[in-house]
Amino acid sequence: MPEFVRITDVGPRDGLQNEAAPVPTAAKVALIDALAGAGLPEVEATAFVRSDLIPQLADAAEVMSTIERRPSTVYSTLVPNERGFDAAVTAGTDKVAVFTAASETFSQRNTNTSIEGTLHRFAPVFARCDAQEIPLRAYVSTVIACPYDGPIDPSAVANVVEQLLAMGPCEIDLGDTIGAAKPDDIERLLEAVTPLVQMDQLVLHLHDTGGLALACAERALHLGVRHFDASCGGLGGCPFAPGAPGNISTVALAKLCASMGFETGIDTIAVADAATTVRSLLNRD
Ligand code: MG
């Protein structure tokens, strides 16, 4: 039997959050339903964040209450703090995600606090997830390079990962936020973190800014990574590189996996159809 590679489609959250054009709630619901219907085992559906900061996702509760809930799909949501966690759980989220960074400057600019400040802010979410048996993902952004500080040493990433794991059970999601990684960078990163984290707890979140996301994914697959984020239609852009491609494309990644003999369970034609629909709403074609 082929080995399974788990792909989380983060397009409805990470993708749409970074798109300027507003998307109607019904179109978001249709996108999430289409992705689940296409066999995605996990969809990051939305975020419970302040609507004055991220108006694109102000309809989070309505999205969650309107989507069709397939038992074969995990519907996760991003939360910045305990208040967001409460709203997400009330809305029926299956899994929550919190976020920090490997770069101090990025953390300050993105979340208005230090890395330590972010950990302090979401420590209650770790405790609540543990008590309520809700799966938790912890994003570490800028794991390869920071738009302000330049290259990030893998040991800085390992340091943050170690602190996260000490806070409680969680999945570690390493984000190349600006898409700066080359395959050798991914190898060095994995050398630094895999002594700390189980492979089945590790997720890689690649951006295709430099056109090397697939090459990085291929190296990661060779090195044993079996869980990736991707975005239908490559939605997402990169806030620090206007006009650049966004997250690694779900279809391209699923096809890469298939070409290497892995199973993803994803109907790539159905994902491509969903991507075409949403990209036309965003005037991206
Ligand atoms: Mg992203």
CSV table of C-alpha atoms and ligand atoms in Angstrom, one decimal:
chain,number,residue,atom,x,y,z
A,1,MET,CA,0.0,0.0,0.0
A,2,PRO,CA,1.4,3.4,-0.8
A,3,GLU,CA,2.4,5.6,2.1
A,4,PHE,CA,0.1,8.5,2.8
A,5,VAL,CA,1.0,12.2,2.7
A,6,ARG,CA,-1.4,14.4,4.5
A,7,ILE,CA,-2.1,17.8,2.9
A,8,THR,CA,-3.9,20.5,4.7
A,9,ASP,CA,-5.5,23.1,2.4
A,10,VAL,CA,-5.0,26.5,4.1
A,11,GLY,CA,-6.5,28.4,1.1
A,12,PRO,CA,-9.7,29.5,2.8
A,13,ARG,CA,-7.8,31.0,5.7
A,14,ASP,CA,-4.1,31.8,4.8
A,15,GLY,CA,-5.0,32.3,1.2
A,16,LEU,CA,-8.1,34.6,1.5
A,17,GLN,CA,-6.6,36.5,4.5
A,18,ASN,CA,-3.8,37.7,2.2
A,19,GLU,CA,-6.0,38.6,-0.8
A,20,ALA,CA,-7.2,42.2,-1.1
A,21,ALA,CA,-10.5,41.4,-2.8
A,22,PRO,CA,-13.4,40.6,-0.5
A,23,VAL,CA,-15.0,37.1,-1.0
A,24,PRO,CA,-18.7,36.6,-0.3
A,25,THR,CA,-19.4,34.2,2.6
A,26,ALA,CA,-21.3,31.9,0.3
A,27,ALA,CA,-18.2,31.6,-2.0
A,28,LYS,CA,-16.0,30.7,1.0
A,29,VAL,CA,-18.5,28.0,2.1
A,30,ALA,CA,-18.6,26.6,-1.4
A,31,LEU,CA,-14.8,26.6,-1.5
A,32,ILE,CA,-14.4,24.7,1.8
A,33,ASP,CA,-17.2,22.2,0.8
A,34,ALA,CA,-15.5,21.6,-2.5
A,35,LEU,CA,-12.1,21.0,-0.9
A,36,ALA,CA,-13.6,18.6,1.6
A,37,GLY,CA,-15.5,16.9,-1.2
A,38,ALA,CA,-12.2,16.6,-3.2
A,39,GLY,CA,-10.8,14.5,-0.4
A,40,LEU,CA,-8.7,17.0,1.6
A,41,PRO,CA,-8.2,15.4,5.0
A,42,GLU,CA,-7.9,18.8,6.6
A,43,VAL,CA,-9.0,22.3,5.7
A,44,GLU,CA,-8.0,25.4,7.6
A,45,ALA,CA,-11.4,27.1,7.2
A,46,THR,CA,-11.0,30.5,8.8
A,47,ALA,CA,-9.6,32.5,11.7
A,48,PHE,CA,-11.2,33.9,14.8
A,49,VAL,CA,-9.3,37.2,14.8
A,50,ARG,CA,-10.2,40.8,15.3
A,51,SER,CA,-12.4,41.9,12.3
A,52,ASP,CA,-11.0,45.4,12.4
A,53,LEU,CA,-7.5,43.9,11.8
A,54,ILE,CA,-8.5,41.2,9.3
A,55,PRO,CA,-11.9,42.2,7.8
A,56,GLN,CA,-11.5,39.4,5.1
A,57,LEU,CA,-12.3,36.8,7.8
A,58,ALA,CA,-15.0,38.7,9.8
A,59,ASP,CA,-17.6,36.1,8.9
A,60,ALA,CA,-15.7,33.2,10.6
A,61,ALA,CA,-18.7,32.0,12.7
A,62,GLU,CA,-21.1,32.2,9.8
A,63,VAL,CA,-18.7,30.2,7.6
A,64,MET,CA,-18.3,27.5,10.3
A,65,SER,CA,-22.0,27.2,10.8
A,66,THR,CA,-22.8,27.0,7.1
A,67,ILE,CA,-20.3,24.5,5.8
A,68,GLU,CA,-21.2,20.9,5.3
A,69,ARG,CA,-19.3,18.9,7.9
A,70,ARG,CA,-17.8,15.8,6.4
A,71,PRO,CA,-16.6,13.3,9.0
A,72,SER,CA,-13.5,12.5,6.9
A,73,THR,CA,-12.3,16.1,7.0
A,74,VAL,CA,-10.8,18.0,9.9
A,75,TYR,CA,-11.9,21.7,9.9
A,76,SER,CA,-9.4,23.8,11.7
A,77,THR,CA,-9.3,27.5,12.5
A,78,LEU,CA,-6.6,30.0,13.5
A,79,VAL,CA,-6.9,31.7,16.9
A,80,PRO,CA,-4.6,34.4,18.3
A,81,ASN,CA,-5.5,34.0,21.9
A,82,GLU,CA,-7.9,32.5,24.4
A,83,ARG,CA,-10.8,34.8,23.3
A,84,GLY,CA,-10.4,33.6,19.8
A,85,PHE,CA,-10.2,30.0,21.1
A,86,ASP,CA,-13.6,30.4,22.8
A,87,ALA,CA,-15.2,31.7,19.7
A,88,ALA,CA,-13.7,29.0,17.6
A,89,VAL,CA,-14.9,26.2,19.9
A,90,THR,CA,-18.4,27.7,20.1
A,91,ALA,CA,-18.4,27.7,16.3
A,92,GLY,CA,-17.6,24.0,16.3
A,93,THR,CA,-13.9,24.0,15.2
A,94,ASP,CA,-12.3,20.5,15.2
A,95,LYS,CA,-8.8,21.8,15.7
A,96,VAL,CA,-7.2,25.2,16.5
A,97,ALA,CA,-3.9,26.8,15.4
A,98,VAL,CA,-1.8,29.4,17.1
A,99,PHE,CA,1.1,31.3,15.7
A,100,THR,CA,4.5,32.5,16.7
A,101,ALA,CA,7.7,33.2,14.7
A,102,ALA,CA,11.4,32.3,14.7
A,103,SER,CA,12.3,36.0,14.1
A,104,GLU,CA,11.9,38.6,16.9
A,105,THR,CA,11.4,41.4,14.5
A,106,PHE,CA,8.8,39.6,12.5
A,107,SER,CA,7.0,38.7,15.8
A,108,GLN,CA,7.0,42.3,16.9
A,109,ARG,CA,5.7,43.6,13.5
A,110,ASN,CA,3.2,40.8,13.0
A,111,THR,CA,1.8,40.3,16.5
A,112,ASN,CA,3.0,43.4,18.4
A,113,THR,CA,4.9,41.3,20.9
A,114,SER,CA,8.1,39.3,21.3
A,115,ILE,CA,8.3,35.6,20.6
A,116,GLU,CA,8.1,35.1,24.4
A,117,GLY,CA,5.0,37.4,24.4
A,118,THR,CA,3.2,35.2,21.9
A,119,LEU,CA,3.9,32.1,23.9
A,120,HIS,CA,2.6,33.8,27.0
A,121,ARG,CA,-0.5,35.0,25.1
A,122,PHE,CA,-1.5,31.5,23.9
A,123,ALA,CA,-0.4,29.5,26.9
A,124,PRO,CA,-4.0,29.3,28.0
A,125,VAL,CA,-5.0,27.9,24.6
A,126,PHE,CA,-2.5,25.0,25.2
A,127,ALA,CA,-4.1,24.3,28.5
A,128,ARG,CA,-7.6,24.4,27.2
A,129,CYS,CA,-6.8,22.2,24.2
A,130,ASP,CA,-5.2,19.7,26.5
A,131,ALA,CA,-8.1,19.7,28.9
A,132,GLN,CA,-10.8,19.6,26.2
A,133,GLU,CA,-8.8,17.1,23.9
A,134,ILE,CA,-8.9,19.5,21.0
A,135,PRO,CA,-5.9,19.0,18.6
A,136,LEU,CA,-3.6,22.0,18.5
A,137,ARG,CA,-1.3,23.2,15.8
A,138,ALA,CA,1.5,25.7,16.5
A,139,TYR,CA,2.8,27.7,13.5
A,140,VAL,CA,6.3,29.0,13.6
A,141,SER,CA,6.7,31.5,10.8
A,142,THR,CA,9.9,32.9,9.1
A,143,VAL,CA,11.7,29.6,9.7
A,144,ILE,CA,14.1,30.2,6.8
A,145,ALA,CA,14.3,34.0,6.4
A,146,CYS,CA,12.7,37.1,7.8
A,147,PRO,CA,11.7,40.1,5.6
A,148,TYR,CA,13.3,42.4,8.2
A,149,ASP,CA,16.2,40.3,9.7
A,150,GLY,CA,17.3,38.2,6.7
A,151,PRO,CA,18.3,34.6,7.0
A,152,ILE,CA,17.2,32.8,10.2
A,153,ASP,CA,19.5,30.3,11.9
A,154,PRO,CA,17.9,26.8,12.2
A,155,SER,CA,19.0,26.8,15.9
A,156,ALA,CA,16.6,29.8,16.4
A,157,VAL,CA,13.8,27.7,15.0
A,158,ALA,CA,14.8,24.7,17.2
A,159,ASN,CA,14.7,27.0,20.2
A,160,VAL,CA,11.1,28.1,19.6
A,161,VAL,CA,10.1,24.5,18.8
A,162,GLU,CA,11.5,23.3,22.0
A,163,GLN,CA,9.6,25.9,24.0
A,164,LEU,CA,6.3,25.1,22.2
A,165,LEU,CA,6.7,21.4,22.9
A,166,ALA,CA,7.3,22.1,26.5
A,167,MET,CA,3.9,23.9,26.7
A,168,GLY,CA,1.9,20.8,25.8
A,169,PRO,CA,0.9,18.5,23.0
A,170,CYS,CA,0.8,20.2,19.7
A,171,GLU,CA,1.6,19.8,16.0
A,172,ILE,CA,4.6,21.9,14.9
A,173,ASP,CA,4.0,23.7,11.6
A,174,LEU,CA,7.2,25.3,10.1
A,175,GLY,CA,6.4,28.2,7.8
A,176,ASP,CA,8.7,29.6,5.1
A,177,THR,CA,6.6,32.7,5.2
A,178,ILE,CA,8.4,34.6,2.5
A,179,GLY,CA,9.2,31.6,0.3
A,180,ALA,CA,12.9,32.0,0.5
A,181,ALA,CA,13.9,28.4,1.0
A,182,LYS,CA,16.1,26.3,-1.2
A,183,PRO,CA,16.1,22.5,-0.8
A,184,ASP,CA,19.4,22.7,1.1
A,185,ASP,CA,17.8,25.1,3.6
A,186,ILE,CA,15.0,22.7,4.2
A,187,GLU,CA,17.5,20.0,4.9
A,188,ARG,CA,19.4,22.1,7.4
A,189,LEU,CA,16.1,23.1,9.1
A,190,LEU,CA,15.0,19.5,9.4
A,191,GLU,CA,18.4,18.5,10.8
A,192,ALA,CA,17.9,21.1,13.6
A,193,VAL,CA,14.3,20.3,14.5
A,194,THR,CA,13.8,16.5,13.9
A,195,PRO,CA,15.8,15.6,17.0
A,196,LEU,CA,13.1,17.5,19.0
A,197,VAL,CA,9.9,16.6,17.2
A,198,GLN,CA,8.3,13.4,16.0
A,199,MET,CA,7.9,13.3,12.2
A,200,ASP,CA,4.2,12.7,12.6
A,201,GLN,CA,3.9,15.9,14.6
A,202,LEU,CA,5.7,18.0,12.0
A,203,VAL,CA,4.1,20.0,9.2
A,204,LEU,CA,5.9,22.1,6.5
A,205,HIS,CA,4.3,25.2,5.1
A,206,LEU,CA,6.0,26.4,1.9
A,207,HIS,CA,5.5,29.5,-0.2
A,208,ASP,CA,6.4,29.6,-3.9
A,209,THR,CA,7.8,33.1,-4.0
A,210,GLY,CA,11.1,32.0,-5.5
A,211,GLY,CA,9.6,29.2,-7.6
A,212,LEU,CA,11.3,26.5,-5.5
A,213,ALA,CA,8.4,25.3,-3.3
A,214,LEU,CA,8.0,22.0,-5.2
A,215,ALA,CA,11.8,21.4,-5.1
A,216,CYS,CA,11.7,22.0,-1.3
A,217,ALA,CA,8.7,19.7,-0.9
A,218,GLU,CA,10.5,17.0,-2.8
A,219,ARG,CA,13.5,17.2,-0.6
A,220,ALA,CA,11.3,17.2,2.5
A,221,LEU,CA,9.5,14.1,1.2
A,222,HIS,CA,12.8,12.3,0.7
A,223,LEU,CA,13.8,13.3,4.3
A,224,GLY,CA,10.6,11.8,5.7
A,225,VAL,CA,8.2,14.7,6.0
A,226,ARG,CA,4.6,13.4,5.5
A,227,HIS,CA,2.4,16.5,6.3
A,228,PHE,CA,2.3,19.7,4.3
A,229,ASP,CA,0.2,22.8,4.0
A,230,ALA,CA,-0.8,23.9,0.6
A,231,SER,CA,-3.4,26.2,-1.0
A,232,CYS,CA,-5.9,25.6,-3.8
A,233,GLY,CA,-4.8,27.6,-6.7
A,234,GLY,CA,-1.7,28.8,-4.8
A,235,LEU,CA,-3.8,31.4,-3.1
A,236,GLY,CA,-2.2,33.6,-0.6
A,237,GLY,CA,0.4,35.8,-2.2
A,238,CYS,CA,3.2,37.0,0.1
A,239,PRO,CA,2.6,40.3,1.9
A,240,PHE,CA,6.3,41.1,1.6
A,241,ALA,CA,6.6,40.3,-2.1
A,242,PRO,CA,3.8,42.0,-4.0
A,243,GLY,CA,2.6,40.0,-7.0
A,244,ALA,CA,4.5,36.9,-6.0
A,245,PRO,CA,2.9,33.5,-6.1
A,246,GLY,CA,1.4,32.4,-2.8
A,247,ASN,CA,1.4,29.1,-0.8
A,248,ILE,CA,2.5,26.0,-2.7
A,249,SER,CA,-0.4,24.8,-4.8
A,250,THR,CA,-2.4,21.9,-3.5
A,251,VAL,CA,-2.8,20.4,-7.0
A,252,ALA,CA,0.9,20.7,-7.8
A,253,LEU,CA,1.9,19.2,-4.4
A,254,ALA,CA,-0.6,16.3,-4.7
A,255,LYS,CA,0.8,15.6,-8.2
A,256,LEU,CA,4.3,15.6,-6.9
A,257,CYS,CA,3.4,13.2,-4.1
A,258,ALA,CA,1.7,10.9,-6.6
A,259,SER,CA,4.7,11.0,-8.9
A,260,MET,CA,6.9,9.8,-6.0
A,261,GLY,CA,4.5,7.0,-5.2
A,262,PHE,CA,2.6,8.6,-2.3
A,263,GLU,CA,-1.1,8.6,-1.7
A,264,THR,CA,-2.9,11.8,-0.8
A,265,GLY,CA,-6.5,10.9,-1.3
A,266,ILE,CA,-7.0,14.2,-3.2
A,267,ASP,CA,-9.0,14.5,-6.4
A,268,THR,CA,-6.8,17.1,-8.2
A,269,ILE,CA,-9.3,17.8,-10.9
A,270,ALA,CA,-11.9,18.8,-8.3
A,271,VAL,CA,-9.4,21.0,-6.4
A,272,ALA,CA,-8.4,22.6,-9.7
A,273,ASP,CA,-12.1,23.4,-10.4
A,274,ALA,CA,-12.6,24.9,-7.0
A,275,ALA,CA,-9.4,27.0,-7.5
A,276,THR,CA,-10.6,28.3,-10.8
A,277,THR,CA,-13.9,29.4,-9.3
A,278,VAL,CA,-12.3,31.2,-6.4
A,279,ARG,CA,-9.5,32.8,-8.4
A,280,SER,CA,-12.1,34.3,-10.8
A,281,LEU,CA,-13.7,36.0,-7.7
A,282,LEU,CA,-10.4,37.4,-6.8
A,283,ASN,CA,-9.6,38.6,-10.3
A,284,ARG,CA,-6.5,36.5,-10.2
A,285,ASP,CA,-6.9,35.1,-13.7
B,1,MG,MG,1.1,30.8,4.0
